[in-house]
Coordinates of C-alpha atoms in Angstrom, one line a residue:
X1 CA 37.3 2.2 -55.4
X2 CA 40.7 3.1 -55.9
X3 CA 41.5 3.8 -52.2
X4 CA 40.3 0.2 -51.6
X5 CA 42.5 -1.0 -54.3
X6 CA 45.9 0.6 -53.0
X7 CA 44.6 -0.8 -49.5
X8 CA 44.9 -4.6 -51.0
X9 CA 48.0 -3.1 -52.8
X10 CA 50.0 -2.2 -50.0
X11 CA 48.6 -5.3 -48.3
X12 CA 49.9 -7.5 -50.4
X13 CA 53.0 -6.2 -50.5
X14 CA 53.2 -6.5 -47.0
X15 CA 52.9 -10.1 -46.5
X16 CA 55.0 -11.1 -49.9
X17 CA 58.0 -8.6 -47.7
X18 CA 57.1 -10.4 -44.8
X19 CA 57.4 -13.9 -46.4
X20 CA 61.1 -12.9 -47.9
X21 CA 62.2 -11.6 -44.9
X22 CA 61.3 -14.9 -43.2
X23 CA 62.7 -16.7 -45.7
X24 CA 65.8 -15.0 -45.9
X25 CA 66.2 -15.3 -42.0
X26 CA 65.6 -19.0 -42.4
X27 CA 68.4 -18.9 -44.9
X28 CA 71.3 -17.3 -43.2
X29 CA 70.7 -18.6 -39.7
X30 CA 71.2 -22.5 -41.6
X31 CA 74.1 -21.2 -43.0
X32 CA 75.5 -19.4 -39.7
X33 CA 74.9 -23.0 -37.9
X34 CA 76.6 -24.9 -41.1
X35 CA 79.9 -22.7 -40.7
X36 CA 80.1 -22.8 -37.0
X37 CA 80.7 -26.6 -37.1
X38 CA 83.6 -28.8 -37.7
X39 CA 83.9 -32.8 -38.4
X40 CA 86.0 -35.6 -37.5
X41 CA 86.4 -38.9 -38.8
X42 CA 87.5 -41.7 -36.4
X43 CA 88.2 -45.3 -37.8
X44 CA 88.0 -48.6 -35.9
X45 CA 89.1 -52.4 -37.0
X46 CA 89.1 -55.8 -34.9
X47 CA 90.2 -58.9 -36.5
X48 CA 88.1 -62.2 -36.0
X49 CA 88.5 -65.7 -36.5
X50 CA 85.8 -67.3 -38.5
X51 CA 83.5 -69.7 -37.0
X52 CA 81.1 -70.7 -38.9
X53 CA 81.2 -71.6 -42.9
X54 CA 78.4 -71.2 -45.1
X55 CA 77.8 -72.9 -48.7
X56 CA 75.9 -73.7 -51.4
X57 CA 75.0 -77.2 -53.0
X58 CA 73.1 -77.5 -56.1
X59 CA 71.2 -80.3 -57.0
X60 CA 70.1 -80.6 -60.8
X61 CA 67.7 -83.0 -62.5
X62 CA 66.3 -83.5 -65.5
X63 CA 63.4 -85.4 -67.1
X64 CA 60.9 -85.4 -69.6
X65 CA 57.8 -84.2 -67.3
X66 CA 57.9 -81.4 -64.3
X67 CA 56.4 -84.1 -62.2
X68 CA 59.2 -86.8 -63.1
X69 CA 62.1 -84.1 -62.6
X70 CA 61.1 -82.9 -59.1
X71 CA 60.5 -86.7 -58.0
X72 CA 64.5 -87.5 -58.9
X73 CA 65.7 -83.9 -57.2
X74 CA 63.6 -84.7 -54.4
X75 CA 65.3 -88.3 -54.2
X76 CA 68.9 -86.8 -54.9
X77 CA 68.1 -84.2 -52.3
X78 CA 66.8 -86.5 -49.6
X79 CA 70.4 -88.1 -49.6
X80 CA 72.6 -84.7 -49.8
X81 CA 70.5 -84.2 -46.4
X82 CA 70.9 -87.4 -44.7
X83 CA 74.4 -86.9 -45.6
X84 CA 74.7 -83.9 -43.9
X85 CA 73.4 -84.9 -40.7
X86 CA 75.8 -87.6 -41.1
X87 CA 77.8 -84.9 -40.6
X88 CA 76.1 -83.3 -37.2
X89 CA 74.7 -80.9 -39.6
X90 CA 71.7 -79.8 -37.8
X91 CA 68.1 -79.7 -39.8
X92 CA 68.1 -76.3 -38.8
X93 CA 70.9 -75.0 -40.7
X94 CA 69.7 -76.6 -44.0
X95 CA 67.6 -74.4 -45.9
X96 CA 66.6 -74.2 -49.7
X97 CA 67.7 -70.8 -50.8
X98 CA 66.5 -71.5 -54.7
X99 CA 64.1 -73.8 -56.1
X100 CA 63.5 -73.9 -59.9
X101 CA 61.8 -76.1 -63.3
X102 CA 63.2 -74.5 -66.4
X103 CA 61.8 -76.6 -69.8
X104 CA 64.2 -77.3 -72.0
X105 CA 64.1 -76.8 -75.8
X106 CA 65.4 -78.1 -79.0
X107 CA 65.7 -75.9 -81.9
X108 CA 64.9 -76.3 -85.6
X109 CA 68.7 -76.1 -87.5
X110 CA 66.7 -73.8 -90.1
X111 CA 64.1 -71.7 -88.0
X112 CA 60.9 -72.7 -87.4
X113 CA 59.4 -72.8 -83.7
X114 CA 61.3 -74.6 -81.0
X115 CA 60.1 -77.8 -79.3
X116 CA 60.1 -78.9 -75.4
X117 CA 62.0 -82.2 -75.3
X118 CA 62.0 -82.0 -71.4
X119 CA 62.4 -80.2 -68.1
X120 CA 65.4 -79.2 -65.2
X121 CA 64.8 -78.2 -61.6
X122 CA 67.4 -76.8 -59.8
X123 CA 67.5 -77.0 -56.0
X124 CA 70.2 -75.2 -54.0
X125 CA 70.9 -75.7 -51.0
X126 CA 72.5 -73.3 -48.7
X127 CA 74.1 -74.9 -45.4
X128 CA 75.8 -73.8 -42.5
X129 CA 78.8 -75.8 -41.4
X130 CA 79.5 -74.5 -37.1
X131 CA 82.9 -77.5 -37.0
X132 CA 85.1 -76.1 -39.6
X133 CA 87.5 -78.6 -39.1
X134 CA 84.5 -80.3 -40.7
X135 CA 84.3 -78.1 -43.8
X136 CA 86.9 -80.4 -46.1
X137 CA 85.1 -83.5 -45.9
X138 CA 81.3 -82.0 -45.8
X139 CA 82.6 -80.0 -49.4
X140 CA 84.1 -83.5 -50.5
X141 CA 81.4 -85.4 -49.4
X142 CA 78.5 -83.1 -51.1
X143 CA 79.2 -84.0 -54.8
X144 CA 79.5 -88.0 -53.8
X145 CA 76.4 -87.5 -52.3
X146 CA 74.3 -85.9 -55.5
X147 CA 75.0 -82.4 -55.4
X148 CA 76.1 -81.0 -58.7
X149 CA 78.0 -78.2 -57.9
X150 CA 79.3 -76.7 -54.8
X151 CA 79.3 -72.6 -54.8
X152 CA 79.9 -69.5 -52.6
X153 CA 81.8 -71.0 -49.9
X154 CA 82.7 -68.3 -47.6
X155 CA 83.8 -68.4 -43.8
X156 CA 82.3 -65.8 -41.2
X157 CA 81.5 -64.5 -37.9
X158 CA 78.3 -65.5 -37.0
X159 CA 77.7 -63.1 -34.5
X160 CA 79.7 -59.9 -35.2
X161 CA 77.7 -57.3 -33.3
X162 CA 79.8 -57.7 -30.2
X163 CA 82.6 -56.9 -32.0
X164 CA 80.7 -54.1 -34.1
X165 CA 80.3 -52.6 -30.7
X166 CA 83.8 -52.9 -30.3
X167 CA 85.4 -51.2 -33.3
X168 CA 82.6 -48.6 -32.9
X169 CA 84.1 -47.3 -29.8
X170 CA 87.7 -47.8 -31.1
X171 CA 86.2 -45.2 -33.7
X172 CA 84.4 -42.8 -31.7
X173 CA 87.7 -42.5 -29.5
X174 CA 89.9 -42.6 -32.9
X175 CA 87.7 -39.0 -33.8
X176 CA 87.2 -38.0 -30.6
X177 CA 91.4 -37.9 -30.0
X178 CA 91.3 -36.2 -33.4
X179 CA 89.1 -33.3 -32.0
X180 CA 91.2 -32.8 -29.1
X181 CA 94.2 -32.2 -30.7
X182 CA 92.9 -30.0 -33.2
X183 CA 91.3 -28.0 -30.8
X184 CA 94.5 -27.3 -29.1
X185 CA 96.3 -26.4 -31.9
X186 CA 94.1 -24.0 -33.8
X187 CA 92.8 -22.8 -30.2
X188 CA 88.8 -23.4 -31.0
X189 CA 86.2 -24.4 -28.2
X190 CA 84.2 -27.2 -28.9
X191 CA 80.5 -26.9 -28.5
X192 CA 78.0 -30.3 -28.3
X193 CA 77.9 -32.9 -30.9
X194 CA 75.0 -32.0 -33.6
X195 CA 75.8 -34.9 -35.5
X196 CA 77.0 -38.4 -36.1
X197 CA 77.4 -40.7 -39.3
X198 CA 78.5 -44.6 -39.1
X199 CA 79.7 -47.2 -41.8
X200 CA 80.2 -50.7 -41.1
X201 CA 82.5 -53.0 -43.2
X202 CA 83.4 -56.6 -42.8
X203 CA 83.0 -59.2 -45.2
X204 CA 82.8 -63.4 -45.3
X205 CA 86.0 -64.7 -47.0
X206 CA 85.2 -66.4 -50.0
X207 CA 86.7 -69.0 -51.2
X208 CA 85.9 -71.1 -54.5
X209 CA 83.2 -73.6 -56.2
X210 CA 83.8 -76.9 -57.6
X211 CA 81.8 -79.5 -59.5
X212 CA 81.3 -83.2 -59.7
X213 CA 84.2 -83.5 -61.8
X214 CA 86.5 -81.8 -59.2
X215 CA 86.9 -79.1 -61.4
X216 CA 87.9 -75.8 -59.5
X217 CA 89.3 -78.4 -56.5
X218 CA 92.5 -79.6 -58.3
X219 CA 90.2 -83.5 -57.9
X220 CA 90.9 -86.1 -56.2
X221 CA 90.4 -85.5 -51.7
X222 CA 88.8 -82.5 -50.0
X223 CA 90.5 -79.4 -50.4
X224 CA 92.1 -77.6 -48.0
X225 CA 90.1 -74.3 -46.4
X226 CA 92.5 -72.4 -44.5
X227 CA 90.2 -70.1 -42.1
X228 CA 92.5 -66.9 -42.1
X229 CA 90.8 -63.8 -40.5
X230 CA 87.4 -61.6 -40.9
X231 CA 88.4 -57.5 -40.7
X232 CA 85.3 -55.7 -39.3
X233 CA 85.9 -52.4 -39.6
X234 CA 83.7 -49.3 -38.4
X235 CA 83.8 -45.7 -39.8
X236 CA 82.6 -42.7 -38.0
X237 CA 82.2 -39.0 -38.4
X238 CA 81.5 -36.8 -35.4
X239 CA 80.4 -32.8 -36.1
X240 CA 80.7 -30.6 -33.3
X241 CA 78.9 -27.2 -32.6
X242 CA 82.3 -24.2 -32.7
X243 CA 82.0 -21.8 -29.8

């Protein structure tokens, strides 16, 4: 009995040993792989002209039923559309983005429950202008035509990958160079690259909103949108193995 026993004993202690030891090699060879490495950060930017603009047109109405409210946003939206086309706005870049009946209430000066005296639906619009020589008279035109407000107005690159592509290698050379130079001055040997992070900036330009009252606009013509420049920039970090 008790020679069975300090059999399972030993046994036991054998494989919990064994599980440590593995463990423990697991441990250092990570942290032998960590120190042998080094990182550099490379950084790539290309400037690009706008070409499209993209907004936002709200259209509000308001009624005493659901079913009235949507009928007179539908109409007022039918003729911010046909405007737009007007325009050579094609259907395809038209698109509701939001679409909403709130009920509105009137409250009891001293408490008591409040009371539904009507309802609001709020359509917005988002629409991609291609001509920006266009944009002035499309915002202008919007309000005259039954939008409400005018929001988010911001100017892009519609297709940036090409020039994602572009500032990527800018970068990748930018950490690459990096490398080299290091390499030479401390006198390491680089081994293969065991990894590689990227960020990617870039952001519309945005501009400003304005209302039916021209407020936000400084009133009276279309305001002037001057395009400037889009800055896509690309971030990368490059490890290498150290001989």
């Amino acid at each position: 009995m008790n020679n069975k026993y300090l059999v399972w004993s030993a046994t036991a202690t054998l494989i919990i040993l064994s599980i440590f030891l593995l463990a423990s090699t697991a441990y250092v060879s990570d942290t032998a792989t960590s120190a042998n490495t080094v990182s550099f950060s490379g950084q790539g930017k290309v400037m690009a002209k706008p070409d499209i603009a993209v907004i936002n047109a709200s259209i509000v109405t308001q009624a005493a039923t659901p079913k009235a409210a949507q009928n007179d946003n539908s109409a007022k939206s039918k003729k911010v559309v046909e405007f737009l086309k007007k325009q050579n706005i094609d259907e395809k870049d038209i698109k509701t983005s939001s679409y909403n009946i709130f009920p509105q209430y009137r409250y009891p000066q001293f408490g008591g429950q409040p009371t539904i005296t009507g309802y609001q639906v709020n359509q917005s619009l988002e629409v991609k202008i291609r001509d920006l020589d266009k944009v002035s008279d499309v915002l202008d035109g919007l309000v005259s035509a039954g939008a409400e407000q005018v929001n988010n107005l911001g100017l892009q690159v519609e297709d940036p990958e090409k020039l994602k592509t572009e500032a990527r290698k800018m970068a990748i050379e930018d950490a690459k160079n990096k490398a080299d130079e290091l390499k030479d001055e401390v006198g390491i040997r680089l081994g293969k690259i065991v990894n590689f992070m990227e960020n990617t900036g870039g952001y519309p330009i945005p501009l400003y909103a304005f209302d039916k009252e021209g407020r936000g606009m400084g009133g009276g013509g279309g305001p002037d949108v001057p395009a400037g420049e889009n800055e896509i920039v690309v971030s990368v970090t490059i490890t290498y193995q150290i001989k």
